């Protein structure tokens, strides 16, 4: 087994602004693992607030010894090995996990979604995310939503209602809302939830800071719309902690350290009666297909990476009626 990788800078079509920051590109690692004549592709998307970078990824990968992967597709053993090298680093761990899933599918001649037990007929629609912006740019972004059937709106500033009104002036599509920890007042937030429900909002992500479980739980108990933990939920152990605080969780491969643990998180969330949104960072078609392979097991999907970037090195997978189409190709189906 042979591992190689290269740093890559993924450019965004528009500067992306959410409650706490703004950026125009995202550092990636594009990774390949070769074994028995097949190549598996993986990707790490390292959004700055998660603390990973080209440098931290290179430092981590320098310590990875692929000869330690005794049986290459014992994902539990591999994630334990990667965690033993260093804690954190979930995106670069995800890159290895995704490449191994792709490789596993190619060697077995089966698509990843099938190996993970997903039913393509249950694929949810994927939302199209618009960041915080001026009304003119917001309207332009909504027009770029193309075939998407749901718009995800970033809130968390004083102008939240104006922003929703602007979007409602150009589309009647259902909305998801992400406050990215930007809300601070409980009663004001509850009033906002009722108002947002009237505006056709289906869910709200991370209203209060993740360090305030009390306010998040207070709102989850009262909100007419499901409250979803995102920043508060990274890996498997966080699912149980989210129970009783949120109505659901947002799983992202770049937080969960890959597909294996994301699958475990979906199963655990279902046991606890938590709803599941599967999301993404700024990603190419590689991580998009990895998330899409699990999306049929989730309630909602927000896997819009390829729509928001301008230099995706791979083909954009087939997208129809607002949903990713899972192909019968072995592995991820990446081209
Ligand atoms: Mg979010």
mmCIF file of C-alpha atoms and ligand atoms in Angstrom:
data_model
loop_
_atom_site.group_PDB
_atom_site.id
_atom_site.type_symbol
_atom_site.label_atom_id
_atom_site.label_comp_id
_atom_site.label_asym_id
_atom_site.label_seq_id
_atom_site.Cartn_x
_atom_site.Cartn_y
_atom_site.Cartn_z
ATOM 1 C CA UNK A 1 0.000 0.000 0.000
ATOM 2 C CA UNK A 2 1.316 3.413 -0.994
ATOM 3 C CA UNK A 3 0.093 6.836 0.107
ATOM 4 C CA UNK A 4 0.760 10.157 -1.624
ATOM 5 C CA UNK A 5 -0.782 13.598 -1.343
ATOM 6 C CA UNK A 6 -0.560 17.172 -2.553
ATOM 7 C CA UNK A 7 -1.715 20.483 -1.094
ATOM 8 C CA UNK A 8 -4.409 22.298 -3.071
ATOM 9 C CA UNK A 9 -6.141 25.664 -2.628
ATOM 10 C CA UNK A 10 -9.875 25.461 -3.369
ATOM 11 C CA UNK A 11 -11.202 28.813 -4.618
ATOM 12 C CA UNK A 12 -14.707 29.950 -3.705
ATOM 13 C CA UNK A 13 -16.946 31.583 -6.326
ATOM 14 C CA UNK A 14 -17.937 34.280 -3.806
ATOM 15 C CA UNK A 15 -16.217 35.413 -0.596
ATOM 16 C CA UNK A 16 -18.004 33.364 2.056
ATOM 17 C CA UNK A 17 -19.210 35.237 5.131
ATOM 18 C CA UNK A 18 -20.886 33.663 8.153
ATOM 19 C CA UNK A 19 -21.573 34.985 11.641
ATOM 20 C CA UNK A 20 -17.946 35.030 12.779
ATOM 21 C CA UNK A 21 -15.636 35.299 9.730
ATOM 22 C CA UNK A 22 -15.166 35.629 5.956
ATOM 23 C CA UNK A 23 -12.874 33.848 3.468
ATOM 24 C CA UNK A 24 -12.252 33.402 -0.294
ATOM 25 C CA UNK A 25 -10.467 30.034 -0.482
ATOM 26 C CA UNK A 26 -9.934 26.862 1.542
ATOM 27 C CA UNK A 27 -6.750 24.773 1.885
ATOM 28 C CA UNK A 28 -7.212 21.135 0.869
ATOM 29 C CA UNK A 29 -5.130 17.998 0.822
ATOM 30 C CA UNK A 30 -5.817 15.717 -2.158
ATOM 31 C CA UNK A 31 -4.670 12.236 -1.214
ATOM 32 C CA UNK A 32 -4.257 8.916 -3.029
ATOM 33 C CA UNK A 33 -3.739 5.420 -1.671
ATOM 34 C CA UNK A 34 -2.641 2.726 -4.126
ATOM 35 C CA UNK A 35 -3.078 -0.989 -3.429
ATOM 36 C CA UNK A 36 -3.338 -4.095 -5.621
ATOM 37 C CA UNK A 37 -3.425 -2.035 -8.827
ATOM 38 C CA UNK A 38 -6.252 0.263 -7.658
ATOM 39 C CA UNK A 39 -6.153 3.892 -6.528
ATOM 40 C CA UNK A 40 -8.432 5.308 -3.830
ATOM 41 C CA UNK A 41 -8.989 9.075 -3.675
ATOM 42 C CA UNK A 42 -9.452 11.106 -0.536
ATOM 43 C CA UNK A 43 -9.677 14.747 0.425
ATOM 44 C CA UNK A 44 -9.152 16.900 3.502
ATOM 45 C CA UNK A 45 -10.905 20.286 3.498
ATOM 46 C CA UNK A 46 -9.352 22.363 6.245
ATOM 47 C CA UNK A 47 -11.555 25.354 7.000
ATOM 48 C CA UNK A 48 -9.470 27.720 9.152
ATOM 49 C CA UNK A 49 -11.703 27.738 12.254
ATOM 50 C CA UNK A 50 -11.170 23.983 12.702
ATOM 51 C CA UNK A 51 -7.451 24.562 13.259
ATOM 52 C CA UNK A 52 -6.007 22.378 10.494
ATOM 53 C CA UNK A 53 -3.753 23.638 7.691
ATOM 54 C CA UNK A 54 -1.440 22.364 4.942
ATOM 55 C CA UNK A 55 1.290 22.344 7.566
ATOM 56 C CA UNK A 56 -0.588 20.381 10.250
ATOM 57 C CA UNK A 57 -1.744 17.893 7.593
ATOM 58 C CA UNK A 58 1.813 17.348 6.334
ATOM 59 C CA UNK A 59 3.078 16.905 9.886
ATOM 60 C CA UNK A 60 0.360 14.330 10.576
ATOM 61 C CA UNK A 61 0.812 12.453 7.286
ATOM 62 C CA UNK A 62 4.567 12.224 7.870
ATOM 63 C CA UNK A 63 3.795 10.125 10.947
ATOM 64 C CA UNK A 64 1.363 7.776 9.168
ATOM 65 C CA UNK A 65 2.879 4.396 8.350
ATOM 66 C CA UNK A 66 0.561 2.582 5.913
ATOM 67 C CA UNK A 67 2.291 -0.710 6.702
ATOM 68 C CA UNK A 68 0.370 -0.430 10.005
ATOM 69 C CA UNK A 69 -2.873 -1.001 8.042
ATOM 70 C CA UNK A 70 -2.639 -4.793 8.505
ATOM 71 C CA UNK A 71 -5.919 -5.422 6.746
ATOM 72 C CA UNK A 72 -6.552 -2.241 4.751
ATOM 73 C CA UNK A 73 -10.310 -2.090 5.258
ATOM 74 C CA UNK A 74 -10.581 -2.699 8.958
ATOM 75 C CA UNK A 75 -11.780 0.882 9.380
ATOM 76 C CA UNK A 76 -12.206 0.620 13.132
ATOM 77 C CA UNK A 77 -8.572 -0.459 13.581
ATOM 78 C CA UNK A 78 -7.383 2.217 11.171
ATOM 79 C CA UNK A 79 -9.206 5.081 12.890
ATOM 80 C CA UNK A 80 -7.885 3.847 16.251
ATOM 81 C CA UNK A 81 -4.363 3.826 14.795
ATOM 82 C CA UNK A 82 -4.799 7.358 13.354
ATOM 83 C CA UNK A 83 -6.180 8.616 16.679
ATOM 84 C CA UNK A 84 -3.166 7.073 18.440
ATOM 85 C CA UNK A 85 -0.811 9.215 16.303
ATOM 86 C CA UNK A 86 -2.454 12.457 17.430
ATOM 87 C CA UNK A 87 -5.836 13.665 18.611
ATOM 88 C CA UNK A 88 -7.607 16.298 16.493
ATOM 89 C CA UNK A 89 -6.700 16.474 12.790
ATOM 90 C CA UNK A 90 -10.152 15.171 11.753
ATOM 91 C CA UNK A 91 -9.990 16.423 8.142
ATOM 92 C CA UNK A 92 -6.686 14.757 7.304
ATOM 93 C CA UNK A 93 -7.923 11.568 8.996
ATOM 94 C CA UNK A 94 -11.041 11.843 6.819
ATOM 95 C CA UNK A 95 -8.856 12.066 3.694
ATOM 96 C CA UNK A 96 -7.278 8.696 4.558
ATOM 97 C CA UNK A 97 -10.627 7.131 5.488
ATOM 98 C CA UNK A 98 -12.318 8.340 2.275
ATOM 99 C CA UNK A 99 -9.448 7.063 0.105
ATOM 100 C CA UNK A 100 -9.634 3.653 1.817
ATOM 101 C CA UNK A 101 -13.410 3.476 1.286
ATOM 102 C CA UNK A 102 -12.919 4.332 -2.407
ATOM 103 C CA UNK A 103 -10.192 1.677 -2.638
ATOM 104 C CA UNK A 104 -12.294 -0.894 -0.787
ATOM 105 C CA UNK A 105 -15.176 -0.352 -3.234
ATOM 106 C CA UNK A 106 -12.878 -0.589 -6.245
ATOM 107 C CA UNK A 107 -11.264 -3.814 -5.026
ATOM 108 C CA UNK A 108 -14.652 -5.370 -4.215
ATOM 109 C CA UNK A 109 -16.185 -3.992 -7.441
ATOM 110 C CA UNK A 110 -19.022 -2.325 -5.507
ATOM 111 C CA UNK A 111 -20.126 1.291 -4.972
ATOM 112 C CA UNK A 112 -19.402 2.768 -1.549
ATOM 113 C CA UNK A 113 -23.073 3.567 -0.940
ATOM 114 C CA UNK A 114 -23.912 -0.125 -1.324
ATOM 115 C CA UNK A 115 -21.143 -1.232 1.044
ATOM 116 C CA UNK A 116 -22.523 1.260 3.601
ATOM 117 C CA UNK A 117 -26.078 -0.039 3.225
ATOM 118 C CA UNK A 118 -27.618 3.103 1.657
ATOM 119 C CA UNK A 119 -30.737 3.012 -0.545
ATOM 120 C CA UNK A 120 -30.328 5.534 -3.422
ATOM 121 C CA UNK A 121 -34.133 5.915 -3.588
ATOM 122 C CA UNK A 122 -33.997 7.599 -0.153
ATOM 123 C CA UNK A 123 -31.554 10.337 -1.235
ATOM 124 C CA UNK A 124 -32.673 13.658 0.295
ATOM 125 C CA UNK A 125 -32.502 16.920 -1.654
ATOM 126 C CA UNK A 126 -29.343 18.950 -1.050
ATOM 127 C CA UNK A 127 -29.565 22.566 0.025
ATOM 128 C CA UNK A 128 -27.611 25.381 -1.624
ATOM 129 C CA UNK A 129 -25.868 27.679 0.848
ATOM 130 C CA UNK A 130 -25.764 31.457 0.602
ATOM 131 C CA UNK A 131 -23.450 33.326 2.985
ATOM 132 C CA UNK A 132 -24.125 36.727 4.537
ATOM 133 C CA UNK A 133 -23.920 39.444 1.875
ATOM 134 C CA UNK A 134 -25.389 42.640 0.429
ATOM 135 C CA UNK A 135 -28.963 42.322 -0.948
ATOM 136 C CA UNK A 136 -27.708 42.571 -4.551
ATOM 137 C CA UNK A 137 -25.173 39.746 -4.120
ATOM 138 C CA UNK A 138 -27.674 37.631 -2.150
ATOM 139 C CA UNK A 139 -30.161 37.853 -4.991
ATOM 140 C CA UNK A 140 -27.423 36.896 -7.459
ATOM 141 C CA UNK A 141 -26.425 33.909 -5.296
ATOM 142 C CA UNK A 142 -30.011 32.668 -5.025
ATOM 143 C CA UNK A 143 -30.268 32.832 -8.824
ATOM 144 C CA UNK A 144 -27.139 30.637 -9.006
ATOM 145 C CA UNK A 145 -28.900 27.950 -6.948
ATOM 146 C CA UNK A 146 -29.885 26.295 -10.249
ATOM 147 C CA UNK A 147 -31.551 22.929 -9.719
ATOM 148 C CA UNK A 148 -31.353 23.060 -5.921
ATOM 149 C CA UNK A 149 -34.709 22.734 -4.173
ATOM 150 C CA UNK A 150 -33.712 24.154 -0.772
ATOM 151 C CA UNK A 151 -31.686 27.263 0.107
ATOM 152 C CA UNK A 152 -29.528 27.340 3.255
ATOM 153 C CA UNK A 153 -29.125 30.812 4.683
ATOM 154 C CA UNK A 154 -26.378 31.965 7.025
ATOM 155 C CA UNK A 155 -27.704 34.205 9.800
ATOM 156 C CA UNK A 156 -26.341 35.389 13.135
ATOM 157 C CA UNK A 157 -26.135 39.135 12.667
ATOM 158 C CA UNK A 158 -28.478 42.035 13.474
ATOM 159 C CA UNK A 159 -29.825 42.118 9.910
ATOM 160 C CA UNK A 160 -31.215 38.543 9.968
ATOM 161 C CA UNK A 161 -34.832 39.464 9.146
ATOM 162 C CA UNK A 162 -33.819 41.777 6.296
ATOM 163 C CA UNK A 163 -31.670 39.008 4.869
ATOM 164 C CA UNK A 164 -34.575 36.516 4.930
ATOM 165 C CA UNK A 165 -36.915 39.127 3.426
ATOM 166 C CA UNK A 166 -34.419 39.731 0.604
ATOM 167 C CA UNK A 167 -34.256 36.007 -0.149
ATOM 168 C CA UNK A 168 -38.030 35.688 0.057
ATOM 169 C CA UNK A 169 -38.346 38.498 -2.517
ATOM 170 C CA UNK A 170 -36.755 36.209 -5.137
ATOM 171 C CA UNK A 171 -37.608 32.624 -4.141
ATOM 172 C CA UNK A 172 -40.325 30.609 -2.424
ATOM 173 C CA UNK A 173 -38.088 27.525 -1.972
ATOM 174 C CA UNK A 174 -37.942 25.989 1.538
ATOM 175 C CA UNK A 175 -35.084 27.374 3.653
ATOM 176 C CA UNK A 176 -32.611 25.976 6.156
ATOM 177 C CA UNK A 177 -31.024 28.493 8.509
ATOM 178 C CA UNK A 178 -27.559 28.381 10.073
ATOM 179 C CA UNK A 179 -26.868 30.900 12.848
ATOM 180 C CA UNK A 180 -23.279 29.609 13.349
ATOM 181 C CA UNK A 181 -23.406 30.344 17.121
ATOM 182 C CA UNK A 182 -24.318 33.980 16.443
ATOM 183 C CA UNK A 183 -27.462 34.310 18.598
ATOM 184 C CA UNK A 184 -27.239 35.436 22.220
ATOM 185 C CA UNK A 185 -30.695 36.198 23.662
ATOM 186 C CA UNK A 186 -33.037 33.300 24.460
ATOM 187 C CA UNK A 187 -36.426 35.013 24.115
ATOM 188 C CA UNK A 188 -35.387 36.957 21.019
ATOM 189 C CA UNK A 189 -34.189 33.680 19.463
ATOM 190 C CA UNK A 190 -37.470 31.926 20.243
ATOM 191 C CA UNK A 191 -39.423 34.804 18.687
ATOM 192 C CA UNK A 192 -37.118 34.517 15.683
ATOM 193 C CA UNK A 193 -37.814 30.753 15.414
ATOM 194 C CA UNK A 194 -41.567 31.421 15.268
ATOM 195 C CA UNK A 195 -41.061 34.139 12.661
ATOM 196 C CA UNK A 196 -38.721 31.889 10.634
ATOM 197 C CA UNK A 197 -41.291 29.089 10.691
ATOM 198 C CA UNK A 198 -43.762 31.460 9.025
ATOM 199 C CA UNK A 199 -41.081 32.182 6.409
ATOM 200 C CA UNK A 200 -40.840 28.514 5.405
ATOM 201 C CA UNK A 201 -37.706 27.622 7.376
ATOM 202 C CA UNK A 202 -37.385 23.859 8.014
ATOM 203 C CA UNK A 203 -34.457 23.710 10.495
ATOM 204 C CA UNK A 204 -31.984 25.935 12.364
ATOM 205 C CA UNK A 205 -28.337 25.091 12.926
ATOM 206 C CA UNK A 206 -26.335 26.026 15.985
ATOM 207 C CA UNK A 207 -28.217 29.096 17.285
ATOM 208 C CA UNK A 208 -26.080 29.749 20.395
ATOM 209 C CA UNK A 209 -22.402 29.119 21.011
ATOM 210 C CA UNK A 210 -21.538 25.453 21.510
ATOM 211 C CA UNK A 211 -20.241 26.339 24.985
ATOM 212 C CA UNK A 212 -23.778 27.273 26.094
ATOM 213 C CA UNK A 213 -25.667 23.956 26.155
ATOM 214 C CA UNK A 214 -28.251 25.499 28.491
ATOM 215 C CA UNK A 215 -29.482 28.081 25.959
ATOM 216 C CA UNK A 216 -29.357 25.599 23.080
ATOM 217 C CA UNK A 217 -31.413 23.088 25.120
ATOM 218 C CA UNK A 218 -33.861 25.818 26.206
ATOM 219 C CA UNK A 219 -34.518 26.741 22.577
ATOM 220 C CA UNK A 220 -34.682 23.101 21.364
ATOM 221 C CA UNK A 221 -37.430 22.473 23.934
ATOM 222 C CA UNK A 222 -39.523 25.379 22.685
ATOM 223 C CA UNK A 223 -38.746 25.978 19.010
ATOM 224 C CA UNK A 224 -41.409 25.035 16.434
ATOM 225 C CA UNK A 225 -38.527 24.169 14.041
ATOM 226 C CA UNK A 226 -35.855 21.501 14.806
ATOM 227 C CA UNK A 227 -32.629 22.892 16.318
ATOM 228 C CA UNK A 228 -29.528 21.146 14.954
ATOM 229 C CA UNK A 229 -26.130 21.028 16.675
ATOM 230 C CA UNK A 230 -23.218 21.553 14.288
ATOM 231 C CA UNK A 231 -20.156 23.192 15.871
ATOM 232 C CA UNK A 232 -21.029 21.311 19.097
ATOM 233 C CA UNK A 233 -20.935 17.916 17.393
ATOM 234 C CA UNK A 234 -17.760 16.605 15.825
ATOM 235 C CA UNK A 235 -17.107 12.935 16.496
ATOM 236 C CA UNK A 236 -18.998 9.865 17.694
ATOM 237 C CA UNK A 237 -18.654 10.687 21.385
ATOM 238 C CA UNK A 238 -20.416 14.019 20.828
ATOM 239 C CA UNK A 239 -23.669 12.394 19.674
ATOM 240 C CA UNK A 240 -24.645 11.272 23.165
ATOM 241 C CA UNK A 241 -23.692 14.697 24.526
ATOM 242 C CA UNK A 242 -26.022 16.351 21.977
ATOM 243 C CA UNK A 243 -28.959 14.265 23.170
ATOM 244 C CA UNK A 244 -31.276 16.472 25.238
ATOM 245 C CA UNK A 245 -29.587 19.653 24.013
ATOM 246 C CA UNK A 246 -30.432 19.596 20.295
ATOM 247 C CA UNK A 247 -33.240 18.046 18.244
ATOM 248 C CA UNK A 248 -30.713 16.801 15.711
ATOM 249 C CA UNK A 249 -27.073 16.881 14.653
ATOM 250 C CA UNK A 250 -25.103 18.014 11.620
ATOM 251 C CA UNK A 251 -22.561 15.360 10.633
ATOM 252 C CA UNK A 252 -19.678 16.370 8.370
ATOM 253 C CA UNK A 253 -16.933 14.001 7.235
ATOM 254 C CA UNK A 254 -14.297 16.673 7.921
ATOM 255 C CA UNK A 255 -15.365 16.737 11.585
ATOM 256 C CA UNK A 256 -16.072 13.020 12.056
ATOM 257 C CA UNK A 257 -12.679 11.878 10.671
ATOM 258 C CA UNK A 258 -14.364 10.233 7.703
ATOM 259 C CA UNK A 259 -17.105 7.936 6.464
ATOM 260 C CA UNK A 260 -16.675 5.089 8.935
ATOM 261 C CA UNK A 261 -17.272 7.231 11.988
ATOM 262 C CA UNK A 262 -19.965 9.336 10.255
ATOM 263 C CA UNK A 263 -21.879 6.095 9.628
ATOM 264 C CA UNK A 264 -21.545 5.165 13.321
ATOM 265 C CA UNK A 265 -22.780 8.655 14.265
ATOM 266 C CA UNK A 266 -25.862 8.297 12.036
ATOM 267 C CA UNK A 267 -26.680 4.950 13.657
ATOM 268 C CA UNK A 268 -26.200 6.303 17.182
ATOM 269 C CA UNK A 269 -28.280 9.427 16.442
ATOM 270 C CA UNK A 270 -31.131 7.229 15.198
ATOM 271 C CA UNK A 271 -30.984 5.131 18.363
ATOM 272 C CA UNK A 272 -31.313 8.323 20.408
ATOM 273 C CA UNK A 273 -34.144 9.728 18.259
ATOM 274 C CA UNK A 274 -32.018 12.614 16.995
ATOM 275 C CA UNK A 275 -32.555 13.920 13.460
ATOM 276 C CA UNK A 276 -29.533 13.918 11.145
ATOM 277 C CA UNK A 277 -28.374 16.541 8.669
ATOM 278 C CA UNK A 278 -25.329 15.543 6.627
ATOM 279 C CA UNK A 279 -23.292 18.601 5.700
ATOM 280 C CA UNK A 280 -19.984 19.559 4.171
ATOM 281 C CA UNK A 281 -17.185 22.110 4.190
ATOM 282 C CA UNK A 282 -15.855 23.734 0.984
ATOM 283 C CA UNK A 283 -15.173 20.487 -0.848
ATOM 284 C CA UNK A 284 -14.506 18.991 -4.276
ATOM 285 C CA UNK A 285 -16.518 16.178 -5.871
ATOM 286 C CA UNK A 286 -14.416 13.668 -3.901
ATOM 287 C CA UNK A 287 -15.701 14.424 -0.390
ATOM 288 C CA UNK A 288 -19.107 15.268 -1.907
ATOM 289 C CA UNK A 289 -19.496 11.718 -3.244
ATOM 290 C CA UNK A 290 -18.287 10.329 0.082
ATOM 291 C CA UNK A 291 -21.015 12.255 1.949
ATOM 292 C CA UNK A 292 -23.614 11.454 -0.734
ATOM 293 C CA UNK A 293 -22.938 7.732 -0.159
ATOM 294 C CA UNK A 294 -24.291 8.174 3.397
ATOM 295 C CA UNK A 295 -26.938 10.845 2.703
ATOM 296 C CA UNK A 296 -29.828 8.399 2.061
ATOM 297 C CA UNK A 297 -29.531 7.362 5.717
ATOM 298 C CA UNK A 298 -30.008 10.991 6.874
ATOM 299 C CA UNK A 299 -33.071 13.236 7.195
ATOM 300 C CA UNK A 300 -31.589 16.204 5.335
ATOM 301 C CA UNK A 301 -28.505 16.931 3.194
ATOM 302 C CA UNK A 302 -26.437 20.063 2.747
ATOM 303 C CA UNK A 303 -23.733 18.788 0.387
ATOM 304 C CA UNK A 304 -23.265 21.738 -1.923
ATOM 305 C CA UNK A 305 -19.441 22.011 -2.057
ATOM 306 C CA UNK A 306 -19.053 21.666 -5.849
ATOM 307 C CA UNK A 307 -21.617 24.416 -6.512
ATOM 308 C CA UNK A 308 -19.722 27.003 -4.474
ATOM 309 C CA UNK A 309 -16.167 26.510 -5.768
ATOM 310 C CA UNK A 310 -14.518 27.519 -9.048
ATOM 311 C CA UNK A 311 -11.538 25.117 -9.417
ATOM 312 C CA UNK A 312 -12.904 21.662 -8.534
ATOM 313 C CA UNK A 313 -10.302 19.333 -10.117
ATOM 314 C CA UNK A 314 -12.899 16.559 -10.624
ATOM 315 C CA UNK A 315 -16.084 16.260 -12.698
ATOM 316 C CA UNK A 316 -19.233 17.395 -10.888
ATOM 317 C CA UNK A 317 -21.293 14.236 -10.199
ATOM 318 C CA UNK A 318 -24.759 13.869 -11.710
ATOM 319 C CA UNK A 319 -27.309 16.095 -9.946
ATOM 320 C CA UNK A 320 -31.020 15.710 -10.747
ATOM 321 C CA UNK A 321 -34.202 17.108 -9.189
ATOM 322 C CA UNK A 322 -32.170 18.723 -6.422
ATOM 323 C CA UNK A 323 -30.421 15.466 -5.458
ATOM 324 C CA UNK A 324 -27.055 13.816 -6.048
ATOM 325 C CA UNK A 325 -27.438 10.690 -8.179
ATOM 326 C CA UNK A 326 -25.530 7.679 -6.825
ATOM 327 C CA UNK A 327 -23.889 5.765 -9.665
ATOM 328 C CA UNK A 328 -23.235 2.021 -9.881
ATOM 329 C CA UNK A 329 -19.516 2.592 -10.370
ATOM 330 C CA UNK A 330 -17.200 0.830 -7.927
ATOM 331 C CA UNK A 331 -15.899 2.962 -5.074
ATOM 332 C CA UNK A 332 -16.972 6.615 -4.795
ATOM 333 C CA UNK A 333 -17.683 6.930 -8.527
ATOM 334 C CA UNK A 334 -15.297 9.903 -8.748
ATOM 335 C CA UNK A 335 -14.168 11.089 -12.209
HETATM 336 MG MG1 LIG B 1 -23.400 24.841 10.262
#
